[in-house]
Structures are given as C-alpha cells and as structure tokens.
PDB file of C-alpha atoms in Angstrom:
ATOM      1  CA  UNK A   1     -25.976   3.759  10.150  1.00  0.00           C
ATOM      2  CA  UNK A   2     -24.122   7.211  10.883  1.00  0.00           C
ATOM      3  CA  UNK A   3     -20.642   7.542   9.655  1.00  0.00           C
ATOM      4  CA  UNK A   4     -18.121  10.038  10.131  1.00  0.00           C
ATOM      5  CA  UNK A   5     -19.044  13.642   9.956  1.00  0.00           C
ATOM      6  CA  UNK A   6     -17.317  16.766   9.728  1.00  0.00           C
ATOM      7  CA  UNK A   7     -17.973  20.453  10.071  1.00  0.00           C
ATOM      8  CA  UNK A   8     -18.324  22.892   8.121  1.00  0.00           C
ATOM      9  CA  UNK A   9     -18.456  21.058   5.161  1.00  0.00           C
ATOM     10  CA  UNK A  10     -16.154  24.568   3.360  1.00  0.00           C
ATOM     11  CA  UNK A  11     -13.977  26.984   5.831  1.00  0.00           C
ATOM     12  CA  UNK A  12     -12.748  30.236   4.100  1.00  0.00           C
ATOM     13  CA  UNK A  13      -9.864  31.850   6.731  1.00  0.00           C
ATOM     14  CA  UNK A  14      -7.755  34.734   6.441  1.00  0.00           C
ATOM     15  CA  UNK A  15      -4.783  34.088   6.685  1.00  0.00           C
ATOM     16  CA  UNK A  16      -3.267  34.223  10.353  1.00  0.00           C
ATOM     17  CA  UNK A  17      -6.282  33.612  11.948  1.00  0.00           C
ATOM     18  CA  UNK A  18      -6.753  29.936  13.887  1.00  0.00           C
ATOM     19  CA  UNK A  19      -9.866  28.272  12.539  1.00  0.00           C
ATOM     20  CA  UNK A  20     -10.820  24.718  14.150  1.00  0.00           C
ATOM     21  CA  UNK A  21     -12.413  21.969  12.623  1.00  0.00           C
ATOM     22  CA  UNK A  22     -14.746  19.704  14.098  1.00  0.00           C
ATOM     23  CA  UNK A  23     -15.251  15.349  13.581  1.00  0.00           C
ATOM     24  CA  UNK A  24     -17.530  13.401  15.051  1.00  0.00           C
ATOM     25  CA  UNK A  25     -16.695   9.613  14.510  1.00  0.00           C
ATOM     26  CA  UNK A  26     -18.497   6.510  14.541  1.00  0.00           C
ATOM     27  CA  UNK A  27     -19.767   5.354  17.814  1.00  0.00           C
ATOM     28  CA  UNK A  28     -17.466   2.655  19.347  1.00  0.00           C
ATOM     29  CA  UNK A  29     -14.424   3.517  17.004  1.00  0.00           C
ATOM     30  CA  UNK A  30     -10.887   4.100  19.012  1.00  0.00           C
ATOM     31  CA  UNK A  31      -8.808   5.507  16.921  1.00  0.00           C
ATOM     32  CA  UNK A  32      -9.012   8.556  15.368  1.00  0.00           C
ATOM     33  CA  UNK A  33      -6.920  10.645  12.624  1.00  0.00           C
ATOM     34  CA  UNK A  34      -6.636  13.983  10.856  1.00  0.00           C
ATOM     35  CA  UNK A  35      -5.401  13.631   6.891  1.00  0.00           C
ATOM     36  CA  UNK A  36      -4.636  16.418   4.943  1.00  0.00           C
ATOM     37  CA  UNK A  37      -6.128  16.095   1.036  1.00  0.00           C
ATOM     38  CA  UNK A  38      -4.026  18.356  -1.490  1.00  0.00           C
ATOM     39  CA  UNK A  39      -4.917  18.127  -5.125  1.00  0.00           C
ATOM     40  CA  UNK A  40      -2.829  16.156  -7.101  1.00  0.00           C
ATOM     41  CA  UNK A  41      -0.289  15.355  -4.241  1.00  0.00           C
ATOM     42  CA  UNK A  42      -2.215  13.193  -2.425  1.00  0.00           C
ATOM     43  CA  UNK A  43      -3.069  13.370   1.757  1.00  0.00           C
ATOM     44  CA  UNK A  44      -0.894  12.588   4.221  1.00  0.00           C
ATOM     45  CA  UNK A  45      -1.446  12.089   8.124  1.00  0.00           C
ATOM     46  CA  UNK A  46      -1.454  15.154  10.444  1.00  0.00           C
ATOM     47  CA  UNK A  47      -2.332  13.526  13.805  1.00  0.00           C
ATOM     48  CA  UNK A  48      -4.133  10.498  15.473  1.00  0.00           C
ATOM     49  CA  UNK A  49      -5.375   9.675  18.660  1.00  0.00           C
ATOM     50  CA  UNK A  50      -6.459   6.172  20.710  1.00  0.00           C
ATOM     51  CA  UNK A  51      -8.838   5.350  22.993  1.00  0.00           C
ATOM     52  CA  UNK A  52      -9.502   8.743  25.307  1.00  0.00           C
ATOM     53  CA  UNK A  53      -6.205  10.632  24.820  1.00  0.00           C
ATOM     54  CA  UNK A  54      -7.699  14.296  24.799  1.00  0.00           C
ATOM     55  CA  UNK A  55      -4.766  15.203  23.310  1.00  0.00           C
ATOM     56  CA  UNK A  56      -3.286  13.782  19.803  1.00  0.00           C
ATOM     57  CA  UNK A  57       0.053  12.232  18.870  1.00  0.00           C
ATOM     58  CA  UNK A  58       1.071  15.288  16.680  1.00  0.00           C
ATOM     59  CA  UNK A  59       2.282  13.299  12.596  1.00  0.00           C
ATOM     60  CA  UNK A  60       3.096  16.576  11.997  1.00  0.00           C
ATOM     61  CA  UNK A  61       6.632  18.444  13.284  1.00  0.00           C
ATOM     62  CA  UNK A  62       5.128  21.785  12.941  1.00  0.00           C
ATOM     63  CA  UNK A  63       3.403  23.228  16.346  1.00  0.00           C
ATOM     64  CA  UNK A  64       0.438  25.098  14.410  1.00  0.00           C
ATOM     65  CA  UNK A  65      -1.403  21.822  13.798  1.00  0.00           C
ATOM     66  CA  UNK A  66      -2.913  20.054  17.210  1.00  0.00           C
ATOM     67  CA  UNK A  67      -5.732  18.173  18.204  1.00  0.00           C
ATOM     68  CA  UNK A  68      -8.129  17.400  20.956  1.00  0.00           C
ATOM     69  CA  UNK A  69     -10.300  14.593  21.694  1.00  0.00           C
ATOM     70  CA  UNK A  70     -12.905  16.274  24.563  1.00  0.00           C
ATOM     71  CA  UNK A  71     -15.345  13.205  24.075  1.00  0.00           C
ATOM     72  CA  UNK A  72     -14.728   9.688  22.677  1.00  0.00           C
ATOM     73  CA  UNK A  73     -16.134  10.245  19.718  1.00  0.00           C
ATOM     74  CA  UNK A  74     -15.278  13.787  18.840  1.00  0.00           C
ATOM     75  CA  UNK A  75     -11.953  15.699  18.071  1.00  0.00           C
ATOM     76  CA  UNK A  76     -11.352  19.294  16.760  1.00  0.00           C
ATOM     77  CA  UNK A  77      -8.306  19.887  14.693  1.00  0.00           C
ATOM     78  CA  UNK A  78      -7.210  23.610  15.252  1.00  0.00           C
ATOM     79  CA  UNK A  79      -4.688  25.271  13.019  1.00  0.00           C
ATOM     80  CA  UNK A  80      -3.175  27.862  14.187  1.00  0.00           C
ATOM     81  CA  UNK A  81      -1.932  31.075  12.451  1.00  0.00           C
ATOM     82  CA  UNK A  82      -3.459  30.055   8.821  1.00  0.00           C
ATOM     83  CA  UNK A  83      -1.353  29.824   5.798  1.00  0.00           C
ATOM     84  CA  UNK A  84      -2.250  30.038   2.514  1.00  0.00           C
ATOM     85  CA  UNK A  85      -0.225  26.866   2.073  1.00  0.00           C
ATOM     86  CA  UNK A  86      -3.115  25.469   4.275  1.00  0.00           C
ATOM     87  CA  UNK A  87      -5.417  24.960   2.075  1.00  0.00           C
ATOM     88  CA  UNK A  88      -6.721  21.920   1.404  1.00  0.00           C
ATOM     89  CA  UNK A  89      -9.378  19.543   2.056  1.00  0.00           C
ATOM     90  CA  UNK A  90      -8.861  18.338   5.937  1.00  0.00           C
ATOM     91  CA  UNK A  91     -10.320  14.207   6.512  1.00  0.00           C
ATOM     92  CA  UNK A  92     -11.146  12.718   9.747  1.00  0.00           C
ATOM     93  CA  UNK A  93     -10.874   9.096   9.525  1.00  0.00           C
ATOM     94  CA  UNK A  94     -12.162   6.737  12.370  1.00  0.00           C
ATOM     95  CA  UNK A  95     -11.574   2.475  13.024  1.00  0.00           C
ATOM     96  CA  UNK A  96     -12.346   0.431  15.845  1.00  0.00           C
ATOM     97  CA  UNK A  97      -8.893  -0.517  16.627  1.00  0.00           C
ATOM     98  CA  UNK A  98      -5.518   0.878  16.174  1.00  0.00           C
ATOM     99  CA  UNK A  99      -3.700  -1.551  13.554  1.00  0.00           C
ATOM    100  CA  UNK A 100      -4.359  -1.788   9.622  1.00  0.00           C
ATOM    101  CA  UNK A 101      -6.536  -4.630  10.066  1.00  0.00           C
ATOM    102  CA  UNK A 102      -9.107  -2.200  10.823  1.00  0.00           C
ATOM    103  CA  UNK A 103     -10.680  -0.400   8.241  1.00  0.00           C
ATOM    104  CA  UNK A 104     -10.263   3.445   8.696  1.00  0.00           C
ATOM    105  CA  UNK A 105     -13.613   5.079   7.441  1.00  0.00           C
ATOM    106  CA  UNK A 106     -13.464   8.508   6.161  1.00  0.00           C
ATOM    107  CA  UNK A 107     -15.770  11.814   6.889  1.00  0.00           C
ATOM    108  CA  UNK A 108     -16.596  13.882   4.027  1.00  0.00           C
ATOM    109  CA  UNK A 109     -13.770  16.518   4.730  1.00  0.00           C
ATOM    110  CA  UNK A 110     -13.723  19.887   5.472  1.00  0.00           C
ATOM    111  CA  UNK A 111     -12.425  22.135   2.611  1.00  0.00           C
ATOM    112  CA  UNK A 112      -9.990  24.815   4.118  1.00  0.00           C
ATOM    113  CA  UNK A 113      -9.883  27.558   1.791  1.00  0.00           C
ATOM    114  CA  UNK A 114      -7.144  30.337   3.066  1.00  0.00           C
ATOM    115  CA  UNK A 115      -6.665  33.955   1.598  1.00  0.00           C
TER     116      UNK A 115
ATOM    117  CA  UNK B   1      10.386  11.686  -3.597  1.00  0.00           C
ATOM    118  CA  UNK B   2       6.685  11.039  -2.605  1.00  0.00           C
ATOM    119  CA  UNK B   3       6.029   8.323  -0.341  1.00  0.00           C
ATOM    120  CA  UNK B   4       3.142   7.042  -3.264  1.00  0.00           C
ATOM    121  CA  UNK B   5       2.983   7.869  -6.422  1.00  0.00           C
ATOM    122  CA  UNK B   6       0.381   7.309  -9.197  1.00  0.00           C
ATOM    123  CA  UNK B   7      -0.237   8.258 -13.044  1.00  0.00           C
ATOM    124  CA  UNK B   8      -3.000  10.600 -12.331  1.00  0.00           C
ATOM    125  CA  UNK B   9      -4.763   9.801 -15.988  1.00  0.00           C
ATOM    126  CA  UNK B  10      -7.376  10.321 -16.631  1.00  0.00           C
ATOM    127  CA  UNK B  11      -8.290   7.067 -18.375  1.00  0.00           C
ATOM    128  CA  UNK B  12     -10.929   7.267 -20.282  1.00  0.00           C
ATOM    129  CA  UNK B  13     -12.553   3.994 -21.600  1.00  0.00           C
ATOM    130  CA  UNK B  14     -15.496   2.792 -22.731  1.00  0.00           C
ATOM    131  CA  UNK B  15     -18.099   0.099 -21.048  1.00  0.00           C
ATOM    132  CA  UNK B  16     -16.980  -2.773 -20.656  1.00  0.00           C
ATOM    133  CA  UNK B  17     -13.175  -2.063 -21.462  1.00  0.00           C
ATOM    134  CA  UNK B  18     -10.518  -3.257 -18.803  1.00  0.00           C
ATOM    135  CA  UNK B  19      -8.739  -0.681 -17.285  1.00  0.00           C
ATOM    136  CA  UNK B  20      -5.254  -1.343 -15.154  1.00  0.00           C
ATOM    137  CA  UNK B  21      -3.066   0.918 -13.124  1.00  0.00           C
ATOM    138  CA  UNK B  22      -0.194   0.775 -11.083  1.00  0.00           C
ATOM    139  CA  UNK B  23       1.037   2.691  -8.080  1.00  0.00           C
ATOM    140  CA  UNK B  24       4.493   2.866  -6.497  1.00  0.00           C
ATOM    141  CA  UNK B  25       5.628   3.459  -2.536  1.00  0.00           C
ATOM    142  CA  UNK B  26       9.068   4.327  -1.931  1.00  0.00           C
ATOM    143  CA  UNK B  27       8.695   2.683   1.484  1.00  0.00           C
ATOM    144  CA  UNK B  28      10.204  -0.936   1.630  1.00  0.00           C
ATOM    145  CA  UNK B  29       9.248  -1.799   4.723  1.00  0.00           C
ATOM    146  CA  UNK B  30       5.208  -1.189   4.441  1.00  0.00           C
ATOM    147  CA  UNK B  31       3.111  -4.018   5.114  1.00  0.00           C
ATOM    148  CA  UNK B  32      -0.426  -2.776   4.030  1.00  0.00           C
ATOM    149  CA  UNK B  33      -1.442  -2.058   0.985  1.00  0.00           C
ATOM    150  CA  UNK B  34      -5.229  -0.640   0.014  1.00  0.00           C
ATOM    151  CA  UNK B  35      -7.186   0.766  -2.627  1.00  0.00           C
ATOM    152  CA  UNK B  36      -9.419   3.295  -1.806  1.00  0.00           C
ATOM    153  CA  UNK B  37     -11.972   5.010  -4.070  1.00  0.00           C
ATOM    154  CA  UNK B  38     -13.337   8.625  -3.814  1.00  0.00           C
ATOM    155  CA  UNK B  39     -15.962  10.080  -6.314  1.00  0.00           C
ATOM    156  CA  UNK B  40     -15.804  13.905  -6.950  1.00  0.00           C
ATOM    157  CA  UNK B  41     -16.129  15.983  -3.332  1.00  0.00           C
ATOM    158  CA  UNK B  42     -16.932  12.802  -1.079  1.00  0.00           C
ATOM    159  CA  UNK B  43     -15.063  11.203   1.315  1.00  0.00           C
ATOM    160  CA  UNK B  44     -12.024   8.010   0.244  1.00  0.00           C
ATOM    161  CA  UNK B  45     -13.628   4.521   0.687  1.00  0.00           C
ATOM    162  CA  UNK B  46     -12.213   1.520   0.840  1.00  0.00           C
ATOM    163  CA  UNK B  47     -12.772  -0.884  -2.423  1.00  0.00           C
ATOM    164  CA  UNK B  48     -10.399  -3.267  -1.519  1.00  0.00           C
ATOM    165  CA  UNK B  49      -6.745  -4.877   0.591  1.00  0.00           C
ATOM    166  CA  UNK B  50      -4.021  -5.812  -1.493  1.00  0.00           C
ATOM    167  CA  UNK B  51      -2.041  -9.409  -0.399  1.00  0.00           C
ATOM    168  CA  UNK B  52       1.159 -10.380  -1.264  1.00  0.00           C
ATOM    169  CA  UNK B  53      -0.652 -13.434  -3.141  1.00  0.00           C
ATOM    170  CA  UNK B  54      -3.004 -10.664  -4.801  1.00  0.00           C
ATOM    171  CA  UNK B  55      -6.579 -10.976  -4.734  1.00  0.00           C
ATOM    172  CA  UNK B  56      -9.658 -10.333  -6.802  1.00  0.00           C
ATOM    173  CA  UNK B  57     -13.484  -9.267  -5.594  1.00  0.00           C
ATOM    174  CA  UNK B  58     -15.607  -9.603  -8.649  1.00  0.00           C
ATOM    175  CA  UNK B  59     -14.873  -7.585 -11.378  1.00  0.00           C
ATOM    176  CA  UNK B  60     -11.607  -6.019  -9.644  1.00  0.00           C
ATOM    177  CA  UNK B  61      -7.905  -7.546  -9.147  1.00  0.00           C
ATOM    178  CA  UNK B  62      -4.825  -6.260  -6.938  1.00  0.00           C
ATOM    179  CA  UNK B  63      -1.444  -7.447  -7.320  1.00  0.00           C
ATOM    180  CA  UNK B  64       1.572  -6.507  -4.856  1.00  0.00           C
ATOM    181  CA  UNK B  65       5.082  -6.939  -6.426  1.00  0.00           C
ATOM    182  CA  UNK B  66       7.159  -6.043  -3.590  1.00  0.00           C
ATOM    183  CA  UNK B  67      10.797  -6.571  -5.140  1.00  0.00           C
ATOM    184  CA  UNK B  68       9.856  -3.312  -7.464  1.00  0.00           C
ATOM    185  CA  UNK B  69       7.788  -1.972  -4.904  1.00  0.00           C
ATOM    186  CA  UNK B  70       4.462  -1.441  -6.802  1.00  0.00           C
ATOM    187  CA  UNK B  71       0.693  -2.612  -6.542  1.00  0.00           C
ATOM    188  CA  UNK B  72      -2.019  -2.258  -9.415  1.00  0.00           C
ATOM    189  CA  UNK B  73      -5.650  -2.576 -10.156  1.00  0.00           C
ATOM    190  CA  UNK B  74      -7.131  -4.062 -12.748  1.00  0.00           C
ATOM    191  CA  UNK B  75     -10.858  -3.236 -13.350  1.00  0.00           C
ATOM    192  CA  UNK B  76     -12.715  -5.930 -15.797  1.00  0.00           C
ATOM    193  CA  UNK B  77     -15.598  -5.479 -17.778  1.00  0.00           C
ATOM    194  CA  UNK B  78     -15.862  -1.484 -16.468  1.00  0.00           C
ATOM    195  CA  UNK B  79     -19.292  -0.046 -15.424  1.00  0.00           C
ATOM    196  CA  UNK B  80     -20.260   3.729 -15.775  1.00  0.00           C
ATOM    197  CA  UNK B  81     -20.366   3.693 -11.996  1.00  0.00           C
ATOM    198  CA  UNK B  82     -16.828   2.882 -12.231  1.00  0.00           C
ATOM    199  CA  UNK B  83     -15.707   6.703 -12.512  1.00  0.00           C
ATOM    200  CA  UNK B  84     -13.959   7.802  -9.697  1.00  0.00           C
ATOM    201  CA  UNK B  85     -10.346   8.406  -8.486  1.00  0.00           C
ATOM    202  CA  UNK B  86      -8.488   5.562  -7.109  1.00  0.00           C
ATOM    203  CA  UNK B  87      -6.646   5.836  -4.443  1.00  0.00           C
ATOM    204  CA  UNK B  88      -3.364   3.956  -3.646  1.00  0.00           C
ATOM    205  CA  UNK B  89      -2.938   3.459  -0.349  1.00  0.00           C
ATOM    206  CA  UNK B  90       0.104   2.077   1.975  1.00  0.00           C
ATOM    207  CA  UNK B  91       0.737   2.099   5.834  1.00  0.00           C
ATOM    208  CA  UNK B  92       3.681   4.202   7.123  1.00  0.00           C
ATOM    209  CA  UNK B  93       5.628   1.350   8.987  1.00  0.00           C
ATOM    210  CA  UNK B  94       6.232   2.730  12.496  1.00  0.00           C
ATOM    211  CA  UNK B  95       5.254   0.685  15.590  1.00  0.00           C
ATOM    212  CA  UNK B  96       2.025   1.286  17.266  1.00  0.00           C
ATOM    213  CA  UNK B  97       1.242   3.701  14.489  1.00  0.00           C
ATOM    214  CA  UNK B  98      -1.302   3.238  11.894  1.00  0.00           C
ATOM    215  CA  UNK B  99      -1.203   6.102   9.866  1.00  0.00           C
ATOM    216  CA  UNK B 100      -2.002   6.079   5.828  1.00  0.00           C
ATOM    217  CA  UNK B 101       0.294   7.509   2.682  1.00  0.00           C
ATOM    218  CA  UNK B 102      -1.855   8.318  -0.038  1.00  0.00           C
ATOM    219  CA  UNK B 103      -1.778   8.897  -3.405  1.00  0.00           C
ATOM    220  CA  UNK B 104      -3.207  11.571  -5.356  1.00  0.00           C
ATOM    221  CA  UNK B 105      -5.296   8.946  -7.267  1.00  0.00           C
ATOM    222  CA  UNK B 106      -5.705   7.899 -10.461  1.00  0.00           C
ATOM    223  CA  UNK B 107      -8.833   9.703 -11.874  1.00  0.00           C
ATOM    224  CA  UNK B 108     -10.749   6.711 -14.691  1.00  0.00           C
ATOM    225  CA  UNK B 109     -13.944   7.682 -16.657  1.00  0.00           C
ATOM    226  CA  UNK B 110     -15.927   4.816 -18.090  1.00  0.00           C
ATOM    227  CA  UNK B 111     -17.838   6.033 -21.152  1.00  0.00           C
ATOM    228  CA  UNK B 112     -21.138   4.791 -22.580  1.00  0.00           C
TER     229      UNK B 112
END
C-alpha cells in the first residue's frame, strides 16, 4: 500500500529565504513528526503533531522551524530564514497512535541543501 | 554529549560472518529501544524492538543492558542484503511525547 511521501525529493535554498516542505502520511495514521537527518550525527525530532492539531508541538526552541497540519494526513514543515546550518535531510514519520508501541514509518526525506 | 551514540564502522565482513554492534543513550530514563535500518538515500525502517529480556527474529539478536546503558545487534550468518546503516534508536522520555533520538548509524558491508 502507499506509505509516507515527501516533496521534493532535493530542495536547494539560498540562504535566508523560507522554503516549505511537504508530507503526506499514511491514511488513518495520527501522529505525525518532522526529524532532522545530519550525516554522521544522527536525526533528532523537530516537531510532532496528533490527531487534527493544524498546528505542531514545536521539539525545537528555535521559532524558524514550524509546522502545519491543513488536512489529516498532510503537514508542511516551513523553515524560515534558511541557514546554511540547515542542511540536511528533513523525515516525516507517521504511526497510528501516539505512544512507542506504534511503529513510526518513515517518508523518503527531503534533502535540504542551503547555499 | 549526544543523546545516542554509535561506532559508525564501517564493518566490513564477509558472507556468512557474524557481525555485532553496540550503541549507547545517555538517557536513563528511556523505555524504548529500536533498531532501525536505512540503505543508502531511502527512508529508516524498522528491523526490530529491543526488550529488557532481549530478543532475536531469525538471523538477528538485541540485547538491552540498562545498568551501562547500552543495546547491541548481533547479525548471524550475514547476507549481502545485509548492507545498510543501522540505526540505534531510543524514545526521549517525556509524557505524552513520543519523539525518537537517533543515532548516526552504524554503516556494515557484507562481502561476497
């Protein structure tokens, strides 16, 4: 069946532009999170969101990184004011629930590449 | 200090070789432990939970040691489709929030 996909697939930004990123999850999942994918130092959570919250639990202290959920089973990750330290590959994960028993399955990522 | 940490390798071994790894999460109080896999450019998926009493699915085995705070893999009789990285993967204990620490993976390569 469909899984998790993301657009585009590869982003190149200028830096201080906003670029937005786009995730359309499985049908029926409620949960929904952003990861950000560094090489070598691993990903780590930027936001998530449950059940219809248009807008996302922010992981992520700094006020350039925000979410939106306009439909169940879509959310847009804008960035804000690009920095070069930005770059990375950017994973939408989806699960049916909102605990660990439910597996989180992951979109293909959108590689952010800022200059 | 990194919330996980793994050896990136690579490890390079040949069919049919065991190959075993460890990870380690500075949290103490996570609860969930995974391993993920993700082959060059595609998205993490999930090979396997870790328990406490660790647990094996076919040719692969996970351990937890939580009084040093590590979990490993151990990968018997390894196939070429083997290569990948392998993630290590723990929950960030907050209530009502699920939210993943990954590692940056531990990249094997299984030779013919």
């Amino acid at each position: 069946g469909a899984g998790v996909s993301q657009s585009p697939r590869y982003k190149v930004a200028k830096r201080g532009r906003d670029v937005a990123l786009r995730c359309d999850s499985i049908s029926g999942h409620v949960t929904l999170y952003w990861y950000r994918q560094t090489l070598g130092q691993g990903s780590e959570v930027l936001t998530y969101s449950q059940s219809d919250a248009q807008r996302d639990k922010s992981g992520r202290p700094s006020g350039r990184f925000s979410a939106e959920r306009p439909e169940r089973s879509v959310s847009t990750l804008k960035i804000q004011r690009t920095e070069q330290g930005d770059s990375a590959v950017y994973l939408c994960a989806s699960s049916l629930g909102g605990g660990t028993a439910y597996e989180q399955y992951f979109g293909p990522g959108t590689r952010l590449t800022v200059t | 200090r990194k919330e996980v940490e793994q050896d990136p390798g690579p490890f390079n071994v040949p069919e049919g070789a065991t190959v075993a790894f460890n990870c380690t999460y500075s949290n103490s109080a996570s609860q969930s432990f995974f391993w993920y896999r993700q082959d060059c450019r595609k998205e993490p998926k999930l090979l396997m939970s870790v328990y406490s009493s660790g647990n094996e699915d076919g040719r692969f085995t996970a351990q937890l040691n939580r009084a040093s705070q590590y979990i490993s893999l151990l990968i018997r009789d390894s196939k070429l489709s083997d290569s990948a990285t392998y993630l290590c993967v723990v929950n960030r204990p907050r209530s009502n929030d699920y939210k993943l620490s990954f590692g940056a993976g531990t990249t094997v390569t299984v030779r013919a």
